[in-house]
Coordinates of C-alpha atoms and ligand atoms in Angstrom, one line a residue:
X264 CA 0.0 0.0 0.0
X265 CA 1.3 3.5 -0.8
X266 CA 1.8 5.8 2.1
X267 CA 0.2 9.2 1.9
X268 CA 3.5 11.0 1.3
X269 CA 4.5 8.7 -1.6
X270 CA 1.0 9.1 -3.2
X271 CA 1.5 12.9 -3.0
X272 CA 4.9 12.7 -4.5
X273 CA 3.6 10.6 -7.5
X274 CA 0.9 13.1 -8.0
X275 CA 3.4 15.9 -7.8
X276 CA 5.6 14.2 -10.4
X277 CA 2.6 13.6 -12.7
X278 CA 1.5 17.3 -12.4
X279 CA 5.1 18.3 -13.3
X280 CA 5.0 16.0 -16.3
X281 CA 1.8 17.5 -17.6
X282 CA 3.1 21.1 -17.1
X283 CA 6.3 20.2 -18.8
X284 CA 4.6 18.7 -21.8
X285 CA 2.4 21.9 -22.1
X286 CA 5.6 24.0 -21.8
X287 CA 7.5 22.2 -24.5
X288 CA 4.7 21.6 -27.1
X289 CA 1.5 23.2 -25.9
X290 CA -1.4 23.8 -26.4
X291 CA -2.3 20.1 -26.3
X292 CA -5.5 18.1 -26.3
X293 CA -6.2 15.5 -23.6
X294 CA -5.0 12.7 -26.0
X295 CA -1.8 14.6 -26.8
X296 CA -1.0 15.0 -23.1
X297 CA -1.6 11.3 -22.5
X298 CA 0.6 10.3 -25.5
X299 CA 3.5 12.7 -24.5
X300 CA 3.6 12.0 -20.8
X301 CA 2.7 8.3 -20.9
X302 CA 0.1 8.9 -18.2
X303 CA -3.3 7.0 -18.4
X304 CA -6.2 9.0 -19.7
X305 CA -8.0 8.9 -16.3
X306 CA -4.9 10.3 -14.6
X307 CA -4.6 13.1 -17.1
X308 CA -8.3 14.0 -16.5
X309 CA -7.7 14.2 -12.7
X310 CA -4.6 16.4 -13.1
X311 CA -5.9 18.7 -15.7
X312 CA -9.0 19.3 -13.7
X313 CA -6.9 20.1 -10.6
X314 CA -4.6 22.4 -12.5
X315 CA -7.7 24.1 -14.0
X316 CA -9.3 24.6 -10.6
X317 CA -6.0 26.0 -9.3
X318 CA -6.1 28.6 -12.2
X319 CA -2.8 27.3 -13.5
X320 CA -4.0 26.1 -16.9
X321 CA -7.1 26.8 -19.0
X322 CA -9.1 25.2 -21.8
X323 CA -9.8 26.5 -25.3
X324 CA -12.0 25.1 -28.0
X325 CA -11.3 24.8 -31.7
X326 CA -13.9 23.7 -34.3
X327 CA -13.5 20.0 -35.4
X328 CA -11.5 19.5 -38.6
X329 CA -14.5 18.5 -40.7
X330 CA -16.5 21.5 -39.4
X331 CA -19.0 19.1 -37.9
X332 CA -19.0 17.1 -34.7
X333 CA -17.7 18.2 -31.3
X334 CA -15.1 21.0 -31.1
X335 CA -11.6 19.9 -30.1
X336 CA -10.5 21.0 -26.6
X337 CA -6.9 22.2 -25.9
X338 CA -5.1 22.9 -22.7
X339 CA -2.6 25.6 -22.2
X340 CA -1.0 27.7 -19.5
X341 CA -3.2 30.4 -18.1
X342 CA -1.1 33.5 -18.9
X343 CA -1.9 35.4 -15.7
X344 CA -1.0 32.6 -13.4
X345 CA 2.3 34.3 -12.6
X346 CA 5.0 36.4 -14.0
X347 CA 8.8 36.2 -14.7
X348 CA 11.3 39.0 -14.9
X349 CA 14.4 38.4 -16.9
X350 CA 17.5 40.7 -16.2
X351 CA 20.3 40.6 -18.8
X352 CA 23.4 42.4 -17.6
X353 CA 25.9 43.0 -20.4
X354 CA 29.0 45.2 -20.6
X355 CA 27.1 48.1 -22.2
X356 CA 23.4 47.7 -21.2
X357 CA 21.1 46.1 -18.7
X358 CA 17.8 44.8 -20.1
X359 CA 14.7 44.1 -18.1
X360 CA 11.9 42.0 -19.5
X361 CA 8.5 41.1 -18.0
X362 CA 7.1 37.7 -19.2
X363 CA 3.8 36.1 -18.4
X364 CA 3.3 32.4 -17.4
X365 CA 2.8 31.3 -21.0
X366 CA 6.2 32.7 -22.0
X367 CA 4.9 35.8 -23.8
X368 CA 7.0 39.0 -23.5
X369 CA 4.7 41.8 -22.2
X370 CA 7.1 44.6 -21.5
X371 CA 10.8 45.5 -21.7
X372 CA 13.1 48.3 -20.7
X373 CA 16.8 48.9 -21.3
X374 CA 19.2 51.1 -19.4
X375 CA 22.7 51.9 -20.7
X376 CA 25.4 51.0 -18.1
X377 CA 27.3 54.1 -17.0
X378 CA 31.1 53.3 -17.3
X379 CA 32.0 56.5 -15.5
X380 CA 30.4 55.3 -12.3
X381 CA 32.4 52.5 -10.6
X382 CA 31.3 50.0 -8.0
X383 CA 28.3 47.7 -7.3
X384 CA 26.4 50.0 -5.0
X385 CA 25.1 52.4 -7.7
X386 CA 24.4 49.4 -9.9
X387 CA 22.4 47.7 -7.1
X388 CA 20.3 50.9 -6.6
X389 CA 19.5 51.2 -10.3
X390 CA 18.6 47.5 -10.5
X391 CA 16.1 47.8 -7.6
X392 CA 14.7 51.0 -9.1
X393 CA 14.3 49.5 -12.7
X394 CA 12.5 46.3 -11.3
X395 CA 10.0 48.6 -9.4
X396 CA 9.4 50.6 -12.5
X397 CA 8.9 47.5 -14.7
X398 CA 6.2 46.1 -12.2
X399 CA 4.5 49.5 -12.0
X400 CA 4.4 49.9 -15.8
X401 CA 2.9 46.4 -16.2
X402 CA 0.4 47.2 -13.3
X403 CA 1.5 44.1 -11.4
X404 CA 1.9 43.6 -7.7
X405 CA 5.4 42.4 -6.7
X406 CA 3.8 39.2 -5.3
X407 CA 2.6 38.2 -8.8
X408 CA 6.2 37.9 -9.9
X409 CA 7.2 34.3 -9.2
X410 CA 10.8 34.4 -10.5
X411 CA 13.6 36.8 -11.3
X412 CA 16.1 35.3 -13.6
X413 CA 19.4 37.2 -14.0
X414 CA 22.3 36.6 -16.3
X415 CA 25.8 38.0 -16.6
X416 CA 29.2 37.2 -18.1
X417 CA 31.7 35.9 -15.6
X418 CA 31.7 33.4 -12.8
X419 CA 28.5 32.8 -10.9
X420 CA 27.6 30.9 -7.7
X421 CA 24.2 29.8 -8.8
X422 CA 23.3 28.2 -5.5
X423 CA 23.4 31.5 -3.4
X424 CA 23.0 33.2 -6.1
X425 CA 26.0 35.5 -6.2
X426 CA 28.1 37.0 -9.0
X427 CA 31.7 36.1 -7.9
X428 CA 33.8 37.6 -10.7
X429 CA 32.6 39.5 -13.7
X430 CA 34.3 41.6 -16.4
X431 CA 32.0 44.4 -15.4
X432 CA 32.7 44.5 -11.7
X433 CA 35.9 42.5 -11.3
X434 CA 36.3 40.9 -7.9
X435 CA 33.5 43.1 -6.4
X436 CA 30.8 40.5 -5.7
X437 CA 27.0 41.0 -5.9
X438 CA 24.8 38.8 -3.7
X439 CA 21.5 39.0 -5.6
X440 CA 19.7 37.0 -2.9
X441 CA 20.6 39.5 -0.2
X442 CA 19.8 42.4 -2.5
X443 CA 16.4 41.3 -3.8
X444 CA 14.9 39.1 -1.0
X445 CA 13.9 42.0 1.3
X446 CA 11.8 43.5 -1.5
X447 CA 10.6 40.6 -3.6
X448 CA 9.1 37.2 -2.7
X449 CA 10.1 35.9 -6.2
X450 CA 12.7 33.1 -6.6
X451 CA 16.0 34.7 -7.7
X452 CA 18.3 32.8 -10.0
X453 CA 21.6 33.8 -11.6
X454 CA 23.2 32.1 -14.6
X455 CA 26.3 32.7 -16.8
X456 CA 25.1 34.2 -20.1
X457 CA 26.9 31.7 -22.4
X458 CA 25.4 28.8 -20.3
X459 CA 22.0 30.1 -21.3
X460 CA 23.0 30.2 -25.0
X461 CA 24.2 26.6 -24.8
X462 CA 20.9 25.7 -23.0
X463 CA 18.8 27.2 -25.8
X464 CA 20.9 25.6 -28.5
X465 CA 21.0 22.2 -26.8
X466 CA 17.2 22.2 -26.3
X467 CA 16.7 23.0 -30.0
X468 CA 19.2 20.3 -31.2
X469 CA 17.6 17.8 -28.8
X470 CA 14.1 18.5 -30.2
X471 CA 15.1 18.2 -33.8
X472 CA 17.7 15.4 -33.4
X473 CA 15.2 12.6 -32.8
X474 CA 17.2 11.2 -29.9
X475 CA 20.6 11.5 -31.5
X476 CA 21.8 14.7 -29.8
X477 CA 24.9 14.1 -27.6
X478 CA 26.7 17.4 -27.0
X479 CA 27.5 20.9 -28.3
X480 CA 29.4 24.0 -27.3
X481 CA 28.6 27.7 -27.6
X482 CA 31.5 30.1 -27.9
X483 CA 30.7 33.8 -27.4
X484 CA 33.1 36.4 -28.8
X485 CA 33.1 40.0 -27.7
X486 CA 34.7 42.1 -24.9
X487 CA 35.0 38.8 -23.0
X488 CA 35.1 35.2 -24.3
X489 CA 32.5 32.8 -22.9
X490 CA 31.8 29.1 -23.4
X491 CA 28.7 27.0 -22.6
X492 CA 28.6 23.2 -23.0
X493 CA 25.3 21.4 -23.3
X494 CA 25.4 17.6 -23.0
X495 CA 22.9 14.7 -22.5
X496 CA 23.7 13.0 -19.3
X497 CA 23.2 9.2 -18.9
X498 CA 19.6 9.6 -17.8
X499 CA 18.9 11.5 -21.0
X500 CA 18.6 14.9 -19.2
X501 CA 20.2 18.0 -20.7
X502 CA 23.2 19.1 -18.5
X503 CA 24.6 22.5 -19.2
X504 CA 27.8 24.0 -17.8
X505 CA 29.9 27.1 -18.3
X506 CA 33.6 26.2 -17.9
X507 CA 35.9 29.2 -17.3
X508 CA 37.2 29.1 -20.9
X509 CA 38.0 32.8 -21.3
X510 CA 40.4 32.8 -18.4
X511 CA 41.9 29.4 -19.3
X512 CA 45.7 29.7 -19.8
X513 CA 46.5 30.2 -23.5
X514 CA 50.2 31.1 -23.3
X515 CA 52.0 32.3 -20.1
X516 CA 54.0 34.9 -21.8
X517 CA 51.0 36.5 -23.6
X518 CA 49.3 39.7 -22.4
X519 CA 47.8 40.9 -19.1
X520 CA 44.2 39.9 -18.7
X521 CA 41.3 41.8 -17.1
X522 CA 41.2 39.1 -14.4
X523 CA 44.8 40.0 -13.3
X524 CA 46.5 36.9 -14.7
X525 CA 48.8 36.8 -17.7
X526 CA 48.1 34.9 -20.9
X527 CA 44.4 34.0 -20.6
X528 CA 42.5 33.1 -23.9
X529 CA 40.6 36.4 -23.4
X530 CA 43.8 38.5 -23.2
X531 CA 44.5 37.6 -26.8
X532 CA 41.0 37.0 -28.2
X533 CA 38.8 39.5 -26.3
X534 CA 38.2 42.9 -28.0
X535 CA 40.8 44.6 -25.8
X536 CA 43.4 41.9 -26.6
X537 CA 42.9 42.4 -30.4
X538 CA 43.1 46.2 -30.0
X539 CA 46.3 45.9 -27.9
X540 CA 48.0 43.7 -30.5
X541 CA 46.8 45.8 -33.4
X542 CA 48.3 49.0 -32.0
X543 CA 51.4 47.3 -30.6
X544 CA 50.6 48.4 -27.1
X545 CA 52.9 46.7 -24.5
X546 CA 51.2 43.4 -23.4
X547 CA 51.4 44.3 -19.7
X548 CA 49.2 47.5 -20.2
X549 CA 46.1 47.3 -18.1
X550 CA 43.3 46.3 -20.4
X551 CA 40.6 48.8 -21.5
X552 CA 37.3 48.3 -19.5
X553 CA 35.2 48.6 -22.6
X554 CA 36.1 48.8 -26.3
X555 CA 33.3 50.4 -28.5
X556 CA 32.3 48.3 -31.5
X557 CA 33.1 51.2 -33.8
X558 CA 36.7 51.0 -32.6
X559 CA 36.8 47.3 -33.4
X560 CA 35.2 47.9 -36.8
X561 CA 38.0 50.3 -37.7
X562 CA 40.7 47.7 -36.9
X563 CA 38.7 45.1 -39.0
X564 CA 38.5 47.5 -42.0
X565 CA 42.2 48.1 -41.7
X566 CA 42.9 44.4 -41.6
X567 CA 40.7 43.8 -44.6
X568 CA 42.7 46.5 -46.5
X569 CA 45.9 44.6 -45.8
X570 CA 47.3 46.3 -42.7
X571 CA 49.8 43.9 -41.4
X572 CA 49.5 44.5 -37.6
X573 CA 45.6 44.6 -37.7
X574 CA 45.5 41.3 -39.7
X575 CA 48.1 39.8 -37.3
X576 CA 46.0 40.8 -34.2
X577 CA 42.9 38.9 -35.5
X578 CA 45.1 35.9 -36.6
X579 CA 46.6 35.8 -33.0
X580 CA 43.1 36.0 -31.5
X581 CA 42.0 33.1 -33.8
X582 CA 45.0 31.0 -32.7
X583 CA 44.2 31.5 -29.0
X584 CA 40.5 30.5 -29.7
X585 CA 41.6 27.5 -31.8
X586 CA 44.1 26.3 -29.2
X587 CA 41.5 26.7 -26.4
X588 CA 38.8 24.8 -28.4
X589 CA 41.2 22.0 -29.2
X590 CA 42.0 21.6 -25.4
X591 CA 38.3 21.6 -24.7
X592 CA 37.6 18.9 -27.3
X593 CA 40.5 16.8 -25.9
X594 CA 38.8 16.9 -22.5
X595 CA 35.1 16.4 -23.6
X596 CA 35.4 14.7 -27.0
X597 CA 34.3 15.9 -30.4
X598 CA 31.2 18.1 -30.5
X599 CA 29.9 20.8 -32.9
X600 CA 30.8 24.4 -32.0
X601 CA 28.3 27.3 -32.4
X602 CA 30.0 30.7 -32.5
X603 CA 28.0 33.7 -31.4
X604 CA 28.3 37.2 -29.9
X605 CA 29.4 40.6 -31.4
X606 CA 32.8 39.2 -32.5
X607 CA 31.1 37.0 -35.2
X608 CA 31.2 40.1 -37.5
X609 CA 35.0 39.6 -37.7
X610 CA 34.8 35.8 -38.2
X611 CA 36.4 35.7 -41.6
X612 CA 39.5 37.5 -40.1
X613 CA 39.6 35.0 -37.2
X614 CA 39.0 31.9 -39.1
X615 CA 42.5 31.2 -40.4
X616 CA 43.9 31.5 -36.9
X617 CA 41.1 29.3 -35.5
X618 CA 41.8 26.5 -38.0
X619 CA 45.5 26.8 -37.3
X620 CA 45.0 26.7 -33.6
X621 CA 42.7 23.7 -33.8
X622 CA 45.1 21.8 -36.1
X623 CA 47.9 22.0 -33.6
X624 CA 46.3 19.4 -31.4
X625 CA 46.6 15.6 -31.6
X626 CA 42.9 15.2 -30.9
X627 CA 41.8 17.3 -33.9
X628 CA 44.4 15.8 -36.3
X629 CA 43.1 12.4 -35.3
X630 CA 39.3 13.1 -35.4
X631 CA 39.2 16.0 -37.8
X632 CA 38.1 19.6 -37.0
X633 CA 34.7 20.1 -35.3
X634 CA 31.7 21.4 -37.3
X635 CA 31.6 25.2 -36.7
X636 CA 28.5 27.3 -37.3
X637 CA 27.9 31.0 -36.8
X638 CA 24.8 32.3 -35.1
X639 CA 24.4 36.1 -35.2
X640 CA 21.4 36.6 -32.9
X641 CA 23.0 35.9 -29.5
X642 CA 20.5 38.0 -27.5
X643 CA 17.6 35.8 -28.7
X644 CA 19.4 32.6 -27.5
X645 CA 20.2 34.2 -24.1
X646 CA 16.5 35.1 -23.7
X647 CA 15.3 31.6 -24.8
X648 CA 17.7 30.0 -22.3
X649 CA 16.3 32.3 -19.5
X650 CA 12.7 31.3 -20.4
X651 CA 13.4 27.6 -20.6
X652 CA 15.2 27.4 -17.2
X653 CA 13.1 29.9 -15.3
X654 CA 9.6 28.7 -16.5
X655 CA 10.5 25.1 -15.9
X656 CA 11.5 26.1 -12.4
X657 CA 8.2 27.8 -11.9
X658 CA 6.3 24.8 -13.3
X659 CA 8.0 22.5 -10.8
X660 CA 7.4 24.9 -7.9
X661 CA 3.7 25.0 -8.8
X662 CA 3.4 21.3 -9.1
X663 CA 5.0 20.9 -5.6
X664 CA 3.0 23.7 -3.9
X665 CA -0.3 22.5 -5.4
X666 CA 0.1 19.2 -3.7
X667 CA 0.7 20.9 -0.4
X668 CA -2.3 23.2 -0.7
X669 CA -4.4 20.2 -2.1
X670 CA -3.6 18.0 0.9
X671 CA -4.2 21.0 3.2
X672 CA -7.7 21.5 1.7
X673 CA -8.3 17.7 2.0
X674 CA -7.4 17.6 5.7
X675 CA -9.6 20.6 6.3
X676 CA -12.5 18.7 4.7
X677 CA -11.7 15.7 6.9
X678 CA -11.8 17.8 10.0
Ligands
ZN999 ZN1 41.9 36.2 -17.4

């Protein structure tokens, strides 16, 4: 006989399965839900009725295909069941988006980052202020926001969640839990930006790969260099990580990096590394905090016109990237690489160096070079990664809390 707690946990798992099926491929009919989750028709009826009563999902009707007979009924998320705020911190702008429970974007505001103002305190104030304004503009109470999902470049402690090191704030840490919890009841999460890119790409490849997807890596090129790796674990779940690729050692006698070490991949391949080589600035010069894209475009034009040092700078950057990728492939095994970020506009200048850097390793000479694709719309991928992780979290929390409230209601009735 099942104990009460195990019955509840089965029900909780089944609710999570139904919500997950609706999240990935909704709206769905009763039959579709049953087919996708493997749950018996009667179980699906009980769960969908419960979720409908709890105002988590809703029904809609569509006329039957033939135009006659009973209309078809579809289930989907009820948009106003809760809200998600996505905060994307990049080197030049902070973007705030309000999303409803169905995953639809309802409002967005952007604020340029002020490079003249140093430190995390002014940033924290403007973050709190922007979140307040976003809720006010959407006419939502703070309690209706169930999750705040934040991303940044750099090294994150996603458990706490804390930003431990970032190109923007250096070693000055930001504890987002401590900052937001006094004001918001929402669950706060923090992820590395390129991890989210890998999450979105991995999910897409897994959906279209009919069970054949194994692994891929996303490489983001810009002021900093980021890598995300998405792999199927042995249970068939997507596992995504963000190894510290940008600050992996490329060559100990190469230039000074923003992190304080010498010879990181980023010190050669980040925008400031390319700029430093192109202008023959001494390699121990403290790196520029921010290099405007227009400045990089000028170096690229000059490289395309045959300027020797400008061409050499991109070639060296390419070699650092190629060497780094070959080391990663030696550790993880062969996988396709998706290159993204603002640096993709200079890809043809980097490519020769990347190929050269890759070919220097035994692994690549043995297995051949990896498939490399360019994806220009990085922001879209970051956003999709946010939605997938945060909305799945919300679904699981709803499934868990509903069981609790459901059993509380049941015990009240018993009493
Ligand atoms: Zn570094």
